[in-house]
mmCIF file of C-alpha atoms and ligand atoms in Angstrom:
data_model
loop_
_atom_site.group_PDB
_atom_site.id
_atom_site.type_symbol
_atom_site.label_atom_id
_atom_site.label_comp_id
_atom_site.label_asym_id
_atom_site.label_seq_id
_atom_site.Cartn_x
_atom_site.Cartn_y
_atom_site.Cartn_z
ATOM 1 C CA MET A 1 59.181 110.781 131.323
ATOM 2 C CA ARG A 2 56.972 111.572 128.346
ATOM 3 C CA LEU A 3 55.810 108.256 126.902
ATOM 4 C CA THR A 4 56.889 109.302 123.423
ATOM 5 C CA GLU A 5 60.451 109.360 124.802
ATOM 6 C CA THR A 6 60.278 105.895 126.356
ATOM 7 C CA ARG A 7 61.687 102.664 125.011
ATOM 8 C CA ILE A 8 60.323 100.110 127.447
ATOM 9 C CA LEU A 9 61.495 96.577 128.128
ATOM 10 C CA MET A 10 58.321 95.019 129.480
ATOM 11 C CA THR A 11 58.079 91.525 130.969
ATOM 12 C CA GLY A 12 54.745 89.725 131.226
ATOM 13 C CA ALA A 13 53.584 91.432 128.012
ATOM 14 C CA THR A 14 51.549 88.367 127.001
ATOM 15 C CA GLY A 15 49.388 88.275 130.156
ATOM 16 C CA GLY A 16 46.116 90.008 131.008
ATOM 17 C CA ILE A 17 47.575 93.167 132.539
ATOM 18 C CA GLY A 18 50.539 93.014 130.128
ATOM 19 C CA ARG A 19 48.463 93.076 126.932
ATOM 20 C CA ALA A 20 46.246 95.908 128.176
ATOM 21 C CA THR A 21 49.300 97.865 129.303
ATOM 22 C CA ALA A 22 51.161 97.276 126.039
ATOM 23 C CA ARG A 23 48.146 98.612 124.124
ATOM 24 C CA LYS A 24 47.852 101.674 126.384
ATOM 25 C CA LEU A 25 51.582 102.472 126.286
ATOM 26 C CA LEU A 26 51.726 102.126 122.501
ATOM 27 C CA GLU A 27 48.609 104.285 122.150
ATOM 28 C CA GLN A 28 50.375 106.995 124.158
ATOM 29 C CA GLY A 29 53.498 106.898 122.006
ATOM 30 C CA ALA A 30 55.891 104.509 123.781
ATOM 31 C CA SER A 31 58.174 102.038 122.010
ATOM 32 C CA LEU A 32 58.117 98.515 123.433
ATOM 33 C CA LEU A 33 60.329 95.475 123.735
ATOM 34 C CA MET A 34 57.681 92.944 124.776
ATOM 35 C CA VAL A 35 58.806 89.869 126.693
ATOM 36 C CA GLY A 36 56.982 86.586 127.302
ATOM 37 C CA ARG A 37 57.962 82.947 126.944
ATOM 38 C CA SER A 38 56.280 82.051 123.663
ATOM 39 C CA ASP A 39 57.574 83.204 120.264
ATOM 40 C CA ALA A 40 54.213 82.442 118.654
ATOM 41 C CA VAL A 41 52.170 84.429 121.184
ATOM 42 C CA LEU A 42 54.537 87.406 121.023
ATOM 43 C CA GLU A 43 54.597 87.357 117.252
ATOM 44 C CA ARG A 44 50.784 87.374 117.178
ATOM 45 C CA LEU A 45 50.672 90.217 119.687
ATOM 46 C CA ALA A 46 53.140 92.292 117.679
ATOM 47 C CA ALA A 47 51.124 91.644 114.499
ATOM 48 C CA GLU A 48 47.936 92.825 116.273
ATOM 49 C CA CYS A 49 49.704 96.040 117.286
ATOM 50 C CA ARG A 50 50.904 96.642 113.721
ATOM 51 C CA THR A 51 47.388 95.984 112.395
ATOM 52 C CA ALA A 52 46.115 98.588 114.875
ATOM 53 C CA GLY A 53 48.429 101.090 113.172
ATOM 54 C CA VAL A 54 51.510 101.074 115.421
ATOM 55 C CA PRO A 55 54.679 101.436 113.306
ATOM 56 C CA PRO A 56 56.808 98.254 113.362
ATOM 57 C CA SER A 57 59.777 100.284 114.666
ATOM 58 C CA ARG A 58 57.891 100.776 117.950
ATOM 59 C CA VAL A 59 56.928 97.122 118.552
ATOM 60 C CA LYS A 60 59.713 94.639 119.162
ATOM 61 C CA TRP A 61 59.566 91.390 121.094
ATOM 62 C CA ALA A 62 61.870 88.789 122.603
ATOM 63 C CA ALA A 63 60.894 85.374 123.950
ATOM 64 C CA ALA A 64 62.674 84.741 127.244
ATOM 65 C CA ASP A 65 62.175 82.894 130.508
ATOM 66 C CA ILE A 66 63.175 85.458 133.119
ATOM 67 C CA ASN A 67 64.208 82.646 135.460
ATOM 68 C CA ARG A 68 67.049 81.595 133.119
ATOM 69 C CA ALA A 69 70.327 83.492 133.433
ATOM 70 C CA THR A 70 71.155 82.996 129.731
ATOM 71 C CA ASP A 71 67.776 84.429 128.718
ATOM 72 C CA ARG A 72 68.300 87.432 130.996
ATOM 73 C CA THR A 73 71.707 88.027 129.406
ATOM 74 C CA ARG A 74 70.019 88.013 125.995
ATOM 75 C CA LEU A 75 67.416 90.500 127.206
ATOM 76 C CA VAL A 76 70.109 92.826 128.526
ATOM 77 C CA ALA A 77 71.848 92.782 125.114
ATOM 78 C CA GLU A 78 68.541 93.400 123.319
ATOM 79 C CA ALA A 79 67.677 96.264 125.693
ATOM 80 C CA GLU A 80 71.064 97.820 124.951
ATOM 81 C CA ARG A 81 70.625 97.391 121.188
ATOM 82 C CA LEU A 82 67.197 99.068 121.341
ATOM 83 C CA ASP A 83 68.443 101.714 123.782
ATOM 84 C CA CYS A 84 65.713 100.935 126.343
ATOM 85 C CA ASN A 85 65.389 103.571 129.042
ATOM 86 C CA VAL A 86 62.497 102.046 131.025
ATOM 87 C CA VAL A 87 62.144 98.551 132.479
ATOM 88 C CA LEU A 88 58.666 97.400 133.422
ATOM 89 C CA HIS A 89 58.808 94.264 135.582
ATOM 90 C CA ASN A 90 55.320 92.841 135.184
ATOM 91 C CA ALA A 91 55.758 89.050 134.800
ATOM 92 C CA GLY A 92 54.463 87.087 137.753
ATOM 93 C CA LEU A 93 53.066 83.800 139.028
ATOM 94 C CA PRO A 94 50.102 83.308 141.361
ATOM 95 C CA SER A 95 49.918 81.193 144.498
ATOM 96 C CA PHE A 96 46.785 80.752 146.562
ATOM 97 C CA GLY A 97 45.592 78.499 149.357
ATOM 98 C CA ARG A 98 46.348 77.514 152.932
ATOM 99 C CA LEU A 99 50.068 77.035 153.336
ATOM 100 C CA GLN A 100 49.656 73.303 153.985
ATOM 101 C CA ASP A 101 47.850 72.972 150.632
ATOM 102 C CA VAL A 102 50.425 74.852 148.526
ATOM 103 C CA ALA A 103 52.671 72.561 146.471
ATOM 104 C CA PRO A 104 56.169 72.671 147.993
ATOM 105 C CA GLU A 105 57.724 73.481 144.593
ATOM 106 C CA ASP A 106 55.536 76.597 144.397
ATOM 107 C CA LEU A 107 57.420 78.137 147.317
ATOM 108 C CA SER A 108 60.618 78.428 145.299
ATOM 109 C CA GLY A 109 58.842 78.853 141.939
ATOM 110 C CA VAL A 110 56.856 81.888 143.041
ATOM 111 C CA ILE A 111 59.719 83.544 144.919
ATOM 112 C CA GLN A 112 62.034 82.872 141.950
ATOM 113 C CA THR A 113 59.690 84.381 139.329
ATOM 114 C CA ASN A 114 58.153 87.239 141.312
ATOM 115 C CA LEU A 115 61.200 88.333 143.286
ATOM 116 C CA LEU A 116 64.591 86.831 142.402
ATOM 117 C CA ALA A 117 64.200 87.134 138.610
ATOM 118 C CA PRO A 118 63.256 90.853 138.633
ATOM 119 C CA MET A 119 66.062 91.495 141.127
ATOM 120 C CA ALA A 120 68.615 89.706 138.920
ATOM 121 C CA LEU A 121 67.361 91.381 135.724
ATOM 122 C CA THR A 122 67.506 94.790 137.408
ATOM 123 C CA GLN A 123 71.058 94.127 138.598
ATOM 124 C CA ALA A 124 72.135 93.148 135.087
ATOM 125 C CA LEU A 125 70.471 96.164 133.428
ATOM 126 C CA LEU A 126 71.488 98.773 135.979
ATOM 127 C CA PRO A 127 75.071 99.580 134.880
ATOM 128 C CA ARG A 128 73.793 100.727 131.466
ATOM 129 C CA LEU A 129 70.729 102.499 132.861
ATOM 130 C CA LEU A 130 73.052 104.513 135.099
ATOM 131 C CA THR A 131 74.832 105.910 132.039
ATOM 132 C CA LEU A 132 71.601 107.350 130.565
ATOM 133 C CA PRO A 133 70.409 110.932 131.122
ATOM 134 C CA ALA A 134 67.133 109.521 132.536
ATOM 135 C CA ALA A 135 65.826 106.024 133.194
ATOM 136 C CA GLN A 136 62.976 104.362 135.072
ATOM 137 C CA ILE A 137 62.632 100.940 136.684
ATOM 138 C CA VAL A 138 59.009 100.031 137.371
ATOM 139 C CA PHE A 139 57.908 97.070 139.485
ATOM 140 C CA VAL A 140 54.375 95.696 139.283
ATOM 141 C CA GLY A 141 53.744 94.432 142.796
ATOM 142 C CA SER A 142 50.378 94.043 144.472
ATOM 143 C CA VAL A 143 48.372 95.414 147.372
ATOM 144 C CA LEU A 144 49.296 92.014 148.834
ATOM 145 C CA GLY A 145 52.843 93.379 149.022
ATOM 146 C CA SER A 146 51.578 95.785 151.709
ATOM 147 C CA ILE A 147 49.025 93.727 153.579
ATOM 148 C CA GLY A 148 49.131 90.017 154.441
ATOM 149 C CA LEU A 149 45.914 88.132 153.675
ATOM 150 C CA PRO A 150 45.004 84.549 154.637
ATOM 151 C CA GLY A 151 45.495 82.327 151.580
ATOM 152 C CA PHE A 152 48.271 84.473 150.107
ATOM 153 C CA SER A 153 51.232 83.747 152.392
ATOM 154 C CA VAL A 154 53.531 82.626 149.559
ATOM 155 C CA TYR A 155 52.399 85.156 146.942
ATOM 156 C CA GLY A 156 52.363 87.910 149.580
ATOM 157 C CA ALA A 157 55.918 87.028 150.635
ATOM 158 C CA SER A 158 57.083 87.462 147.030
ATOM 159 C CA LYS A 159 55.349 90.846 146.663
ATOM 160 C CA PHE A 160 56.390 92.137 150.118
ATOM 161 C CA GLY A 161 59.932 91.228 149.054
ATOM 162 C CA LEU A 162 59.575 93.061 145.748
ATOM 163 C CA HIS A 163 58.107 96.083 147.523
ATOM 164 C CA GLY A 164 61.044 96.198 149.968
ATOM 165 C CA PHE A 165 63.547 95.747 147.142
ATOM 166 C CA ALA A 166 62.015 98.635 145.176
ATOM 167 C CA GLN A 167 61.963 100.926 148.216
ATOM 168 C CA ALA A 168 65.583 100.239 149.184
ATOM 169 C CA LEU A 169 66.791 100.565 145.586
ATOM 170 C CA ARG A 170 64.904 103.876 145.166
ATOM 171 C CA ARG A 171 66.714 105.250 148.183
ATOM 172 C CA GLU A 172 70.053 103.800 147.029
ATOM 173 C CA LEU A 173 69.716 105.464 143.604
ATOM 174 C CA ALA A 174 68.270 108.755 144.857
ATOM 175 C CA ASP A 175 71.315 110.719 143.698
ATOM 176 C CA SER A 176 71.269 109.181 140.210
ATOM 177 C CA ALA A 177 69.052 109.752 137.163
ATOM 178 C CA VAL A 178 67.394 106.348 137.598
ATOM 179 C CA ARG A 179 63.935 106.486 139.164
ATOM 180 C CA VAL A 180 62.618 103.363 140.878
ATOM 181 C CA GLN A 181 58.844 102.998 140.913
ATOM 182 C CA TYR A 182 56.365 100.518 142.353
ATOM 183 C CA ILE A 183 52.695 99.973 141.608
ATOM 184 C CA GLY A 184 50.442 97.656 143.598
ATOM 185 C CA PRO A 185 47.269 96.660 141.743
ATOM 186 C CA ARG A 186 44.426 95.024 143.644
ATOM 187 C CA ASN A 187 42.499 91.994 142.421
ATOM 188 C CA THR A 188 42.299 92.299 138.617
ATOM 189 C CA ARG A 189 40.196 90.308 136.132
ATOM 190 C CA THR A 190 42.797 88.207 134.279
ATOM 191 C CA GLY A 191 43.645 84.536 133.876
ATOM 192 C CA PHE A 192 45.997 84.961 136.848
ATOM 193 C CA ASN A 193 43.142 84.273 139.273
ATOM 194 C CA GLY A 194 41.783 80.740 139.121
ATOM 195 C CA LYS A 195 38.469 79.342 140.322
ATOM 196 C CA GLY A 196 39.645 79.180 143.918
ATOM 197 C CA VAL A 197 40.614 82.856 144.082
ATOM 198 C CA ARG A 198 37.418 83.930 142.345
ATOM 199 C CA ALA A 199 35.302 82.004 144.878
ATOM 200 C CA TYR A 200 37.326 83.514 147.748
ATOM 201 C CA ASN A 201 36.832 86.991 146.306
ATOM 202 C CA ARG A 202 33.086 86.481 146.027
ATOM 203 C CA ALA A 203 32.882 85.162 149.584
ATOM 204 C CA THR A 204 34.889 88.067 150.983
ATOM 205 C CA GLY A 205 33.334 90.805 148.845
ATOM 206 C CA THR A 206 36.707 91.664 147.281
ATOM 207 C CA ALA A 207 36.417 94.214 144.482
ATOM 208 C CA GLU A 208 37.953 93.664 141.062
ATOM 209 C CA ASP A 209 39.559 96.019 138.558
ATOM 210 C CA THR A 210 39.814 95.502 134.823
ATOM 211 C CA PRO A 211 43.248 95.119 133.205
ATOM 212 C CA GLU A 212 42.505 98.362 131.327
ATOM 213 C CA GLN A 213 42.206 100.257 134.646
ATOM 214 C CA VAL A 214 45.558 98.880 135.756
ATOM 215 C CA ALA A 215 47.081 99.720 132.359
ATOM 216 C CA LEU A 216 45.951 103.342 132.674
ATOM 217 C CA ALA A 217 47.481 103.552 136.144
ATOM 218 C CA ILE A 218 50.800 102.085 134.944
ATOM 219 C CA ALA A 219 50.978 104.525 132.014
ATOM 220 C CA ARG A 220 50.261 107.416 134.384
ATOM 221 C CA LEU A 221 52.834 106.204 136.920
ATOM 222 C CA ILE A 222 55.520 106.184 134.223
ATOM 223 C CA ARG A 223 54.513 109.601 132.847
ATOM 224 C CA GLU A 224 54.328 111.241 136.263
ATOM 225 C CA GLU A 225 57.438 109.493 137.599
ATOM 226 C CA ALA A 226 55.616 108.785 140.870
ATOM 227 C CA ASP A 227 57.494 106.680 143.413
ATOM 228 C CA GLU A 228 54.738 104.392 144.473
ATOM 229 C CA ARG A 229 51.013 103.874 144.011
ATOM 230 C CA LEU A 230 48.512 101.329 145.280
ATOM 231 C CA LEU A 231 45.241 100.873 143.432
ATOM 232 C CA GLY A 232 41.719 100.767 144.854
ATOM 233 C CA PHE A 233 39.798 101.805 147.894
ATOM 234 C CA PRO A 234 39.524 100.433 150.627
ATOM 235 C CA GLU A 235 42.723 98.520 149.787
ATOM 236 C CA LYS A 236 44.860 101.680 149.899
ATOM 237 C CA LEU A 237 43.500 102.628 153.318
ATOM 238 C CA ALA A 238 43.885 99.084 154.666
ATOM 239 C CA ALA A 239 47.510 99.000 153.471
ATOM 240 C CA ARG A 240 48.168 102.340 155.173
ATOM 241 C CA ILE A 241 46.651 101.182 158.485
ATOM 242 C CA ASN A 242 48.481 97.853 158.196
ATOM 243 C CA GLY A 243 51.764 99.737 157.819
ATOM 244 C CA LEU A 244 51.114 101.845 160.911
ATOM 245 C CA VAL A 245 49.301 99.518 163.318
ATOM 246 C CA PRO A 246 48.996 95.992 161.882
ATOM 247 C CA ALA A 247 47.466 94.676 165.123
ATOM 248 C CA TRP A 248 44.340 96.768 164.435
ATOM 249 C CA LEU A 249 43.590 94.573 161.431
ATOM 250 C CA ASP A 250 44.418 91.193 162.947
ATOM 251 C CA GLY A 251 40.790 90.544 163.896
ATOM 252 C CA SER A 252 39.388 91.436 160.472
ATOM 253 C CA PHE A 253 39.938 88.250 158.481
ATOM 254 C CA ARG A 254 37.478 85.662 159.841
ATOM 255 C CA ARG A 255 35.517 85.713 156.559
ATOM 256 C CA HIS A 256 38.715 85.177 154.604
ATOM 257 C CA ARG A 257 39.679 82.189 156.757
ATOM 258 C CA ARG A 258 36.193 80.725 156.400
ATOM 259 C CA ALA A 259 36.374 81.181 152.616
ATOM 260 C CA LEU A 260 39.627 79.225 152.583
ATOM 261 C CA GLU A 261 37.963 76.325 154.343
ATOM 262 C CA SER A 262 34.908 76.339 152.092
ATOM 263 C CA PRO A 263 34.694 73.472 149.580
ATOM 264 C CA VAL A 264 33.536 76.090 147.010
ATOM 265 C CA ALA A 265 37.024 77.527 147.067
ATOM 266 C CA ASP A 266 38.273 74.312 145.413
ATOM 267 C CA LEU A 267 41.817 75.247 146.238
ATOM 268 C CA THR A 268 43.421 72.581 144.140
ATOM 269 C CA ALA A 269 41.938 74.284 141.062
ATOM 270 C CA ALA A 270 43.325 77.669 141.996
ATOM 271 C CA ARG A 271 45.127 78.025 138.677
ATOM 272 C CA THR A 272 42.483 76.768 136.349
HETATM 273 N N1 NAP B 301 45.581 89.679 138.220
HETATM 274 C C1 NAP B 301 45.610 90.153 139.460
HETATM 275 O O1 NAP B 301 44.631 90.010 140.241
HETATM 276 C C2 NAP B 301 46.825 90.901 139.952
HETATM 277 C C3 NAP B 301 46.668 91.718 141.078
HETATM 278 C C4 NAP B 301 47.785 92.410 141.560
HETATM 279 C C5 NAP B 301 49.011 92.270 140.927
HETATM 280 N N2 NAP B 301 49.129 91.458 139.852
HETATM 281 C C6 NAP B 301 50.458 91.338 139.235
HETATM 282 O O2 NAP B 301 50.388 91.831 137.910
HETATM 283 C C7 NAP B 301 51.341 91.164 137.073
HETATM 284 C C8 NAP B 301 50.650 90.644 135.817
HETATM 285 O O3 NAP B 301 49.589 89.799 136.217
HETATM 286 P P1 NAP B 301 48.449 89.271 135.201
HETATM 287 O O4 NAP B 301 47.188 89.282 135.952
HETATM 288 O O5 NAP B 301 48.561 89.950 133.910
HETATM 289 O O6 NAP B 301 48.911 87.738 135.062
HETATM 290 P P2 NAP B 301 48.862 86.745 133.794
HETATM 291 O O7 NAP B 301 47.741 87.098 132.892
HETATM 292 O O8 NAP B 301 48.896 85.356 134.366
HETATM 293 O O9 NAP B 301 50.246 87.045 133.046
HETATM 294 C C9 NAP B 301 51.466 86.672 133.618
HETATM 295 C C10 NAP B 301 52.592 87.083 132.697
HETATM 296 O O10 NAP B 301 53.853 86.725 133.309
HETATM 297 C C11 NAP B 301 54.637 86.030 132.334
HETATM 298 N N3 NAP B 301 55.555 85.091 132.989
HETATM 299 C C12 NAP B 301 55.289 84.226 134.008
HETATM 300 N N4 NAP B 301 56.401 83.524 134.299
HETATM 301 C C13 NAP B 301 57.377 83.945 133.444
HETATM 302 C C14 NAP B 301 58.724 83.588 133.236
HETATM 303 N N5 NAP B 301 59.326 82.636 133.978
HETATM 304 N N6 NAP B 301 59.439 84.227 132.277
HETATM 305 C C15 NAP B 301 58.846 85.175 131.515
HETATM 306 N N7 NAP B 301 57.559 85.553 131.657
HETATM 307 C C16 NAP B 301 56.844 84.939 132.601
HETATM 308 C C17 NAP B 301 53.600 85.301 131.472
HETATM 309 O O11 NAP B 301 54.211 84.960 130.250
HETATM 310 P P3 NAP B 301 53.797 83.644 129.408
HETATM 311 O O12 NAP B 301 52.839 84.135 128.368
HETATM 312 O O13 NAP B 301 55.082 83.187 128.853
HETATM 313 O O14 NAP B 301 53.158 82.675 130.365
HETATM 314 C C18 NAP B 301 52.536 86.383 131.326
HETATM 315 O O15 NAP B 301 52.910 87.298 130.338
HETATM 316 C C19 NAP B 301 51.947 90.059 137.956
HETATM 317 O O16 NAP B 301 53.194 90.488 138.455
HETATM 318 C C20 NAP B 301 50.949 89.909 139.099
HETATM 319 O O17 NAP B 301 51.565 89.454 140.285
HETATM 320 C C21 NAP B 301 48.061 90.779 139.340
#
């Protein structure tokens, strides 16, 4: 869809990738309904966009916790009022560390935010999207939704789930005018990755993208209506091999395991 024709409900608009993507989408002519949990942060963000010259009619926002059913109902009503034809599921929570070190409440928290909430919001929005001449549902997953890495069992489970949900829904809606899309960024420089992840990335030589690179890729994905894209090399290749013959990669993660055991990783500070 041409971005000038899009009216996008975007979750996670207040985060690192979200802000960069909001800027890029607005620059290319989209209208946005930006979602985060803080009124004050969203209001500031919208003011910044207006100061940068975006007409107020193209920048709307709604504070909502996507894990709350009442908030999702409010978002659905707002999306209908603003005639949104694209949903960009970008909100997410991190989880990093050996499974035995992950806080038990993070298991449900991460699966709830990264998987169940976007599923529930999609289900609630879908009846109206199906009445439109064209609509797009875009999921921001991760390369860790295609390849399991030591230290990311919980986060990876949430993104593998999201990836599977997007694929099945795309096939289910293939005869409709609703396109289902999935993008899997690799490690990106935002506040999402705490000290522990950054140390692990250094120890394993993991490359990093900027939020602006991810934003460009998201804008292109929407414009080109591509089904699915993963970002970065060698991540794309590794994901492809992992999909075909996962056993070939099983012996490749000694450095990653060692990095998890290193005191430098300071796993308890993973979110700081
Ligand atoms: N950074 C990376 O290395 C990386 C790599 C691959 C994929 N990703 C994915 O990219 C997406 C964005 O990541 P990011 O790096 O931009 O993270 P971020 O800077 O931490 O931003 C996270 C966003 O999610 C929102 N959010 C979290 N829980 C929410 C909830 N319950 N209800 C509503 N909003 C909620 C946050 O809103 P508040 O302002 O209200 O907290 C914030 O806008 C995520 O889905 C992540 O999994 C990130």
